[in-house]
PDB file of C-alpha atoms in Angstrom:
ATOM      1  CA  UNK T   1      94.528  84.617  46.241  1.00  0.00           C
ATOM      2  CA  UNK T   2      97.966  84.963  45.078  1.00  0.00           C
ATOM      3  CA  UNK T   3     100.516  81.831  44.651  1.00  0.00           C
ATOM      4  CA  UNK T   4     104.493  81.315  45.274  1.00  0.00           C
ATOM      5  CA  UNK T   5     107.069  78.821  43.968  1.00  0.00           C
ATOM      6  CA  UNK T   6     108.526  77.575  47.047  1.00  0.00           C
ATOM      7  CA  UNK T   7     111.368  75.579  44.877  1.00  0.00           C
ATOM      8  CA  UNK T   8     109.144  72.512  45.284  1.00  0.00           C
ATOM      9  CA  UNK T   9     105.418  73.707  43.538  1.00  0.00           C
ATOM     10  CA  UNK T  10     103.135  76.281  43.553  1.00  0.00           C
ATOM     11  CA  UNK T  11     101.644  77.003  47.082  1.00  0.00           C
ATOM     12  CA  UNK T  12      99.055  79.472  47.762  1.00  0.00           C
ATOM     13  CA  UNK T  13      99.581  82.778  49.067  1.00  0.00           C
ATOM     14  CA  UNK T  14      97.131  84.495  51.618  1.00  0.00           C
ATOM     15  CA  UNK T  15      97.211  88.321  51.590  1.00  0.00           C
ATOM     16  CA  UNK T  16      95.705  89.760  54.291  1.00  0.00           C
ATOM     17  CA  UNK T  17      94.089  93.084  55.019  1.00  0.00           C
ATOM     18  CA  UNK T  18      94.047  94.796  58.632  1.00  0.00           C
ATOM     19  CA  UNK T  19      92.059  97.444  59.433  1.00  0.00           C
ATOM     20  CA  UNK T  20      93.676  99.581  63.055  1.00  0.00           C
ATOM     21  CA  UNK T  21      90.805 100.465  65.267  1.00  0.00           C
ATOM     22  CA  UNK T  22      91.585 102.519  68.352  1.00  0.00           C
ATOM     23  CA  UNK T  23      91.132 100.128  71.966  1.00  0.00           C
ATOM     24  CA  UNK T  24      87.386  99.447  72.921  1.00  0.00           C
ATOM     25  CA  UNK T  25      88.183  99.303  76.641  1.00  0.00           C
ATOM     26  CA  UNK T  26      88.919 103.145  77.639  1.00  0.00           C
ATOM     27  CA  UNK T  27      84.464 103.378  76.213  1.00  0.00           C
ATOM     28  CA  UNK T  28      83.621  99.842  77.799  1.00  0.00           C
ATOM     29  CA  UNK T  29      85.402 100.808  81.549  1.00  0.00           C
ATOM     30  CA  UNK T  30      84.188 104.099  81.504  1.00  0.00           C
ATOM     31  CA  UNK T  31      80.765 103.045  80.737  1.00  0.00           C
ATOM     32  CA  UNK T  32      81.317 100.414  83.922  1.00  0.00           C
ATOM     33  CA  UNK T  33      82.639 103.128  86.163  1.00  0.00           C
ATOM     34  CA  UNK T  34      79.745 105.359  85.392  1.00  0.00           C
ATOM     35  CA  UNK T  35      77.241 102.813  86.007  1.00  0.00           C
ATOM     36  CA  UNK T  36      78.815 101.783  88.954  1.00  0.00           C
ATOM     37  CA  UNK T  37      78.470 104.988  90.507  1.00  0.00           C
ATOM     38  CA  UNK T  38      75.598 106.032  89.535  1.00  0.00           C
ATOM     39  CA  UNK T  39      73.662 102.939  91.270  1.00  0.00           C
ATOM     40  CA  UNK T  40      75.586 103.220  94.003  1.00  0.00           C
ATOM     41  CA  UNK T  41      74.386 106.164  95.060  1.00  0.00           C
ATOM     42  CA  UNK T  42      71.153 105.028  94.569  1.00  0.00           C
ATOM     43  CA  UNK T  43      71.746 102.047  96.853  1.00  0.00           C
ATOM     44  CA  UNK T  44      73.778 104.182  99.109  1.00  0.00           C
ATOM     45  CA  UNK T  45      70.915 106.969  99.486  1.00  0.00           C
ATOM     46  CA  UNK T  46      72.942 109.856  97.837  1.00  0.00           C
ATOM     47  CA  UNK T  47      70.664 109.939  95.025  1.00  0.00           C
ATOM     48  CA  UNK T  48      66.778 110.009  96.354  1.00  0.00           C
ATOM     49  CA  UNK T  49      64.584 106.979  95.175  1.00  0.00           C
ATOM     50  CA  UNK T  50      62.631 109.181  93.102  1.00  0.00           C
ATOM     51  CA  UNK T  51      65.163 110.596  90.940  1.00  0.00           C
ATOM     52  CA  UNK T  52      65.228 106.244  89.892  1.00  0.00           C
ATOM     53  CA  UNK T  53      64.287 107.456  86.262  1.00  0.00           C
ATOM     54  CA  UNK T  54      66.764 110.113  85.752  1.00  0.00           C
ATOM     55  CA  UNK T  55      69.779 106.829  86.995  1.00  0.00           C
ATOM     56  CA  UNK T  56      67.754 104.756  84.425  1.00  0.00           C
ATOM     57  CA  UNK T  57      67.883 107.418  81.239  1.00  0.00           C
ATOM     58  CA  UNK T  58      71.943 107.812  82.284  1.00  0.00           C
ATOM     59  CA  UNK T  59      72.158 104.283  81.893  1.00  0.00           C
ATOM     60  CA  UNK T  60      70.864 103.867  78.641  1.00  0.00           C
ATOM     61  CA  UNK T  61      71.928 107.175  77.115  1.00  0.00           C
ATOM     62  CA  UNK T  62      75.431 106.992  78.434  1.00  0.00           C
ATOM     63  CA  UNK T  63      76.561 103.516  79.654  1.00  0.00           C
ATOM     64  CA  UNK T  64      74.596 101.212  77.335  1.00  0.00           C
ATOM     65  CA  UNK T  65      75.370 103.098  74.149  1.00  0.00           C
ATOM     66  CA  UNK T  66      79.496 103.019  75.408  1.00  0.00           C
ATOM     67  CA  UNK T  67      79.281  99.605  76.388  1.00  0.00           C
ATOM     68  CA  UNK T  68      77.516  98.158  72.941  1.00  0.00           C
ATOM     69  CA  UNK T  69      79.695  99.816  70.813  1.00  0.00           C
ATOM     70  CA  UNK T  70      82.571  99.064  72.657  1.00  0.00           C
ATOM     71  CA  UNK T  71      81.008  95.456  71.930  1.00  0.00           C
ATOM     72  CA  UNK T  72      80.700  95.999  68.472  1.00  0.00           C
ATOM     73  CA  UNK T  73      84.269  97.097  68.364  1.00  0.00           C
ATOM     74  CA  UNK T  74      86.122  94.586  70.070  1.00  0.00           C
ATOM     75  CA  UNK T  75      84.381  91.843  67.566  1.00  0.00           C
ATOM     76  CA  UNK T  76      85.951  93.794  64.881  1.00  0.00           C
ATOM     77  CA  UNK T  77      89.159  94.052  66.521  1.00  0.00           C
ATOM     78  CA  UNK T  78      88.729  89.746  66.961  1.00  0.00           C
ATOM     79  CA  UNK T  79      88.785  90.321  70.300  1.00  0.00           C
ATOM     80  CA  UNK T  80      86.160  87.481  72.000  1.00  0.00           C
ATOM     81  CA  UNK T  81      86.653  88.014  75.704  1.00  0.00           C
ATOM     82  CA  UNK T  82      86.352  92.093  75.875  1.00  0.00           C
ATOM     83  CA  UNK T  83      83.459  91.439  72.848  1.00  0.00           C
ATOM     84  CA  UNK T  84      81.641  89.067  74.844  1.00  0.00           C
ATOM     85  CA  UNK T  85      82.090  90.762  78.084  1.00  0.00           C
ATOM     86  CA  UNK T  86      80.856  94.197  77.083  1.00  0.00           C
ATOM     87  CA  UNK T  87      77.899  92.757  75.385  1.00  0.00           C
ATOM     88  CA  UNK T  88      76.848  91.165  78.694  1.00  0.00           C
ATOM     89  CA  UNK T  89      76.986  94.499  80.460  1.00  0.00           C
ATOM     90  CA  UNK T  90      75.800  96.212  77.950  1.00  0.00           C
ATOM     91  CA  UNK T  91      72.780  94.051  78.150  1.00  0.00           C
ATOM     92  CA  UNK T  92      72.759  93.847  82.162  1.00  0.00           C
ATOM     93  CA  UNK T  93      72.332  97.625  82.430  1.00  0.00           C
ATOM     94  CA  UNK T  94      69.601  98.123  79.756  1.00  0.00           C
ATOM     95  CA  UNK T  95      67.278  95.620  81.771  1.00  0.00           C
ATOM     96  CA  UNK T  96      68.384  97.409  84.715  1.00  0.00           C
ATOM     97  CA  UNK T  97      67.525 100.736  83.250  1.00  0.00           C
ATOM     98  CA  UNK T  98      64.247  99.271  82.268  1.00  0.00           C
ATOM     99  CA  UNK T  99      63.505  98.364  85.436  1.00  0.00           C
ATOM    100  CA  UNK T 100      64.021 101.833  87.131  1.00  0.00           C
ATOM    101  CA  UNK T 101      61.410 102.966  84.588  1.00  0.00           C
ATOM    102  CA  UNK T 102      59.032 100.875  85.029  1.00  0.00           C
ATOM    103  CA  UNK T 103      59.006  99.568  89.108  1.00  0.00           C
ATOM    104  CA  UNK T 104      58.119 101.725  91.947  1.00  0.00           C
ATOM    105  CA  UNK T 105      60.766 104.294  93.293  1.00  0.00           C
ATOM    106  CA  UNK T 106      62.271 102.173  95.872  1.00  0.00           C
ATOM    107  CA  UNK T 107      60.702  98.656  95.304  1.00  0.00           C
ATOM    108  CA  UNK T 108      62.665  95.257  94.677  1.00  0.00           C
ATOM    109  CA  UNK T 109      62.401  92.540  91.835  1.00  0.00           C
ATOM    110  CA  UNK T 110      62.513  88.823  92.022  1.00  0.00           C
ATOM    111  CA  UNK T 111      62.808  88.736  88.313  1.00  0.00           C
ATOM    112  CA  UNK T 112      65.792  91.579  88.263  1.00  0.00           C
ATOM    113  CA  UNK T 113      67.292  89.571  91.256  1.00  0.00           C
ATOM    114  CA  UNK T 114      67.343  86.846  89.059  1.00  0.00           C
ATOM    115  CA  UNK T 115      68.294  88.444  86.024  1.00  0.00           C
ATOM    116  CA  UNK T 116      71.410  90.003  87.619  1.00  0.00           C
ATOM    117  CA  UNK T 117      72.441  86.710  89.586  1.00  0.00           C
ATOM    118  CA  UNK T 118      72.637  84.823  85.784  1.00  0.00           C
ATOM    119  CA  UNK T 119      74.621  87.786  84.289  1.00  0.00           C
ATOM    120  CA  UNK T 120      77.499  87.693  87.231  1.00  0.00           C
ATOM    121  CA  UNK T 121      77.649  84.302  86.031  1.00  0.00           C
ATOM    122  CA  UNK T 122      77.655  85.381  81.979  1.00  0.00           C
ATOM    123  CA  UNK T 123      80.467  88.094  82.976  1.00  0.00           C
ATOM    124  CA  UNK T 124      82.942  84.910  84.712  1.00  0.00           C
ATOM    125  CA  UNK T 125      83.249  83.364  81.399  1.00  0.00           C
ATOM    126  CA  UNK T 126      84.977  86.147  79.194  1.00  0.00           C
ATOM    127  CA  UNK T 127      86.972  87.275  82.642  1.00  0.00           C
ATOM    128  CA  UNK T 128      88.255  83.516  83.732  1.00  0.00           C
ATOM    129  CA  UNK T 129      88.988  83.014  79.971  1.00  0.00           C
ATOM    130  CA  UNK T 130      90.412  86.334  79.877  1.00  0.00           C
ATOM    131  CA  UNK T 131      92.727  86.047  82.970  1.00  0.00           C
ATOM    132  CA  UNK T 132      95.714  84.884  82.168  1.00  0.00           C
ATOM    133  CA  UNK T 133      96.166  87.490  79.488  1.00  0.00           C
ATOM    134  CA  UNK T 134      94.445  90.415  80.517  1.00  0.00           C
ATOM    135  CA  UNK T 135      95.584  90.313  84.403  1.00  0.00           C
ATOM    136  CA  UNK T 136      93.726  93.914  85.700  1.00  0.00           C
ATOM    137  CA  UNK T 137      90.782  93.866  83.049  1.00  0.00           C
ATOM    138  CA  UNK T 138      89.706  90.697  83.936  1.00  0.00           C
ATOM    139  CA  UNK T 139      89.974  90.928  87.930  1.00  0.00           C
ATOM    140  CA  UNK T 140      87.696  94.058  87.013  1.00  0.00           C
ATOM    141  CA  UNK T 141      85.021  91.704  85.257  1.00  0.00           C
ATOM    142  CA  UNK T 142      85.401  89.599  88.171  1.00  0.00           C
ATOM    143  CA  UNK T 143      84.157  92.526  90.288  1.00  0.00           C
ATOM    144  CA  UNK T 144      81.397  93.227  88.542  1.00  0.00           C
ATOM    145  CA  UNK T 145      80.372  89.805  88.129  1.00  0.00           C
ATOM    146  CA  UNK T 146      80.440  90.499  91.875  1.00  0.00           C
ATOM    147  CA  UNK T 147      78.586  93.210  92.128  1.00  0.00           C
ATOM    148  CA  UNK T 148      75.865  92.038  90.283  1.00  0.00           C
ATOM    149  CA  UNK T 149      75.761  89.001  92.278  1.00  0.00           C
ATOM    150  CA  UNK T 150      75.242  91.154  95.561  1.00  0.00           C
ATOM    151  CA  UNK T 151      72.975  93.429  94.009  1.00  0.00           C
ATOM    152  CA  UNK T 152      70.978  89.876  92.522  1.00  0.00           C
ATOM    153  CA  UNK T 153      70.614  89.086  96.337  1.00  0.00           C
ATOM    154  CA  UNK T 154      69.768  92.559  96.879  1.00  0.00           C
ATOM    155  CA  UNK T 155      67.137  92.384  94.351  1.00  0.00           C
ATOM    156  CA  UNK T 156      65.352  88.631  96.014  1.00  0.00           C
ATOM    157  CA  UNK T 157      65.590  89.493  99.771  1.00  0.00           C
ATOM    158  CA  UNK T 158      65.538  93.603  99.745  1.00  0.00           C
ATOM    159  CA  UNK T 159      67.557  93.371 103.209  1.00  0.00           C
ATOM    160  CA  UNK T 160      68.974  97.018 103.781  1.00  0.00           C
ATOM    161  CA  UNK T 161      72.337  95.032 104.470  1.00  0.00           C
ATOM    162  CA  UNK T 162      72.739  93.736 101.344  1.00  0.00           C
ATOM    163  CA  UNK T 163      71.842  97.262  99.471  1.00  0.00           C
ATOM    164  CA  UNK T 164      75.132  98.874 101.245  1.00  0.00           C
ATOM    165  CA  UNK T 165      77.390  95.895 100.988  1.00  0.00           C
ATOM    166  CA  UNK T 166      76.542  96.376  96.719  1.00  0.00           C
ATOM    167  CA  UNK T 167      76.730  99.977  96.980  1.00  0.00           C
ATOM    168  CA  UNK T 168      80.223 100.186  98.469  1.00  0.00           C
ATOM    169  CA  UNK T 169      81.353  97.345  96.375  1.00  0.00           C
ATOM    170  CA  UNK T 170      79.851  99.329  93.255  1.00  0.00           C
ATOM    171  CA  UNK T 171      82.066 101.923  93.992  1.00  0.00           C
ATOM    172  CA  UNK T 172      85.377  99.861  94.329  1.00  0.00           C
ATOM    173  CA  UNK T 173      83.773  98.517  90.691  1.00  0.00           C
ATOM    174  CA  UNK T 174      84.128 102.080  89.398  1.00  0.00           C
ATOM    175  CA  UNK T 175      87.141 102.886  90.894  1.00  0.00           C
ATOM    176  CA  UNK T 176      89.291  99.732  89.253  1.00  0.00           C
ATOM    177  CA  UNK T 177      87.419 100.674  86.310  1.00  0.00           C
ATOM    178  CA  UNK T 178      88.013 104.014  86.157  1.00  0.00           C
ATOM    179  CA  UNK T 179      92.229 103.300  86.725  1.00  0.00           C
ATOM    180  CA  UNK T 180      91.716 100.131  83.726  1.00  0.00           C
ATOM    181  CA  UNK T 181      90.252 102.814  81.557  1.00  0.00           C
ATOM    182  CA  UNK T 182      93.093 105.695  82.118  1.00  0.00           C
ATOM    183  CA  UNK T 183      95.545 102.837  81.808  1.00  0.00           C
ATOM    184  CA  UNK T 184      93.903 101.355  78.560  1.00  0.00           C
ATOM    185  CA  UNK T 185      93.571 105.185  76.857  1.00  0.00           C
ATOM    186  CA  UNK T 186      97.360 106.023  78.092  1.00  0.00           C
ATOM    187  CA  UNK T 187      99.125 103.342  76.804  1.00  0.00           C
ATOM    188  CA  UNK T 188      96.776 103.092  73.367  1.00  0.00           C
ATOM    189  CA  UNK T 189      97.342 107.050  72.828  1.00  0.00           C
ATOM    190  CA  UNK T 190     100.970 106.969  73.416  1.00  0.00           C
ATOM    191  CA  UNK T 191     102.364 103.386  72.682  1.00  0.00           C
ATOM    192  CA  UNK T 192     103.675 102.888  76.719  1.00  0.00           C
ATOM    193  CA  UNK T 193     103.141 100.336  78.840  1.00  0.00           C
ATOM    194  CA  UNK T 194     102.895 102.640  81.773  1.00  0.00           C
ATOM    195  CA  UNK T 195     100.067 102.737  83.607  1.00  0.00           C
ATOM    196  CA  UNK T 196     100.101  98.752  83.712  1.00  0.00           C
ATOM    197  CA  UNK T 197      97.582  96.583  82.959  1.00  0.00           C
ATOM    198  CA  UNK T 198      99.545  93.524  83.588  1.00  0.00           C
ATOM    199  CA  UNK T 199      99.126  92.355  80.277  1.00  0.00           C
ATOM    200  CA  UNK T 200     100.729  88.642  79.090  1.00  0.00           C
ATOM    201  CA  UNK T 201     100.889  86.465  76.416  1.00  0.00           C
ATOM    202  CA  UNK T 202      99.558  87.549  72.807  1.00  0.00           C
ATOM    203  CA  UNK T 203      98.117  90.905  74.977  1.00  0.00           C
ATOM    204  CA  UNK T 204     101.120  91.893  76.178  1.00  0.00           C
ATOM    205  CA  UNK T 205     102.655  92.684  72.432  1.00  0.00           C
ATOM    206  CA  UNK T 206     101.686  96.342  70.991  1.00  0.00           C
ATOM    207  CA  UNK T 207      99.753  94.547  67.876  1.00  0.00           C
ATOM    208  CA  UNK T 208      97.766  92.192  69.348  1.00  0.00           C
ATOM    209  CA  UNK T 209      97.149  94.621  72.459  1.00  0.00           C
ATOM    210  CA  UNK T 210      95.963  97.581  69.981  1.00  0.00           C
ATOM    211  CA  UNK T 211      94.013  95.417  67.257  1.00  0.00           C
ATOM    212  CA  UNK T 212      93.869  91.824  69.181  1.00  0.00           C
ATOM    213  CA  UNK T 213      95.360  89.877  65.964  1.00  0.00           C
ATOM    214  CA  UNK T 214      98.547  88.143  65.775  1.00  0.00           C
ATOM    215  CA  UNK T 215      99.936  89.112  62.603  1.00  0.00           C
ATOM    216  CA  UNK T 216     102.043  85.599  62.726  1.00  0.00           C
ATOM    217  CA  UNK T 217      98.668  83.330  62.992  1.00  0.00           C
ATOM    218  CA  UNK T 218      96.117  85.364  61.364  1.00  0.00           C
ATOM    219  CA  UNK T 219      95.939  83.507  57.921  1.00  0.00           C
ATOM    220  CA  UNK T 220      95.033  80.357  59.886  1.00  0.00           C
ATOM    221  CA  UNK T 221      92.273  81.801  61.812  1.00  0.00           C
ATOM    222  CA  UNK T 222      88.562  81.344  61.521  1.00  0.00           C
ATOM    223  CA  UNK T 223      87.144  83.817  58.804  1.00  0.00           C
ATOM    224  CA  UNK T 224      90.598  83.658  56.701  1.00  0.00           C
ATOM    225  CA  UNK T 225      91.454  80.475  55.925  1.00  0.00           C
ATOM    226  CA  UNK T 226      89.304  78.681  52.910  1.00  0.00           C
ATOM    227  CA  UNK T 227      86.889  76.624  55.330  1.00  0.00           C
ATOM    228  CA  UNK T 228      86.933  75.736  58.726  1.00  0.00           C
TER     229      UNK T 228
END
């Protein structure tokens, strides 16, 4: 740590290193979109019950390895809401996946029901806290909070109703996520704010939006300052 005379005494001097990373939510909404589809058509009866396994092996070769990364990112890139968000789906669709593996073609769970009723919940926290920042992300979280609230209900009553109410909604899921994703890439690849993303605050300036710190506050926050 460095020091300055500010004309008065020595004060000390943070220095402070960034490190760019690219956007984690082009990986984390794809991941969504492709999950959302994918079960849908399940629940929708595009995909037969019996091809369960081959849904379950996309999820956790394609979505789950997106989403946790995309996790693992956004904690780098200080980042909380997209961190914490991404980790919960990330988690959500493994157990899913495991499920398909393991249950009957066809069959219902109490325990999954349960399972997916507590994450829609999890998801609400980073996308309420996330809201007034992160306009369209968030309203996406929100839908797949909601989806995996139907699909919870789904999952405890195994009402044929209920299975195509979360199979259409699964697809609206993947195609907000799919436009958030485009949008997210776009503007990170080429510095626009075209497509929108309705971005305010801190999010809505090119630093914190690419690498989610505030160059301005960053020496006070948790991690650089001396203790906390």
């Amino acid at each position: 740590m460095a020091t300055r005379d500010d004309g008065v005494g020595r004060v000390p001097h943070v220095n402070v290193m960034l490190r760019p990373v690219a956007t984690p939510l082009p990986a984390g909404f794809l991941g969504l979109a492709m999950a959302s589809v994918l079960l849908a058509s399940l629940e929708l009866g595009w995909i037969p019950a019996a091809e369960g396994h081959e849904v379950a092996y996309g999820l956790l070769l394609v979505v789950v390895s997106l989403q946790f990364v995309g996790s693992v990112v956004s904690c780098l890139a200080r980042d909380p809401v997209v961190s914490t968000a991404l980790g919960v789906l990330a988690g959500t669709w493994a157990a899913v996946a495991v499920d398909k593996l393991t249950a009957t073609p066809g069959a219902t769970s109490a325990g999954l029901g349960v399972l997916l009723v507590g994450a829609s919940v999890l998801l609400w926290a980073p996308a309420v806290v996330g809201l007034p920042d992160k306009v369209l992300p968030s309203l996406v979280l929100v839908l797949a909070g909601l989806r995996f609230l139907l699909t919870g209900i789904y999952q405890l009553t195994a009402s044929p109703t209920w299975r195509t109410v979360t199979g259409v909604v699964g697809l609206v899921v993947c195609a907000c996520a799919l436009y958030c994703a485009f949008a997210a890439l776009y503007q990170d690849a080429r510095g626009r704010g075209v497509p929108p993303l309705l971005r305010r605050g801190g999010a809505r300036t090119s630093e914190a939006a690419a690498t989610g710190v505030d160059v301005e506050q960053v020496t006070s926050e948790p991690g650089v300052r001396g203790q906390l």
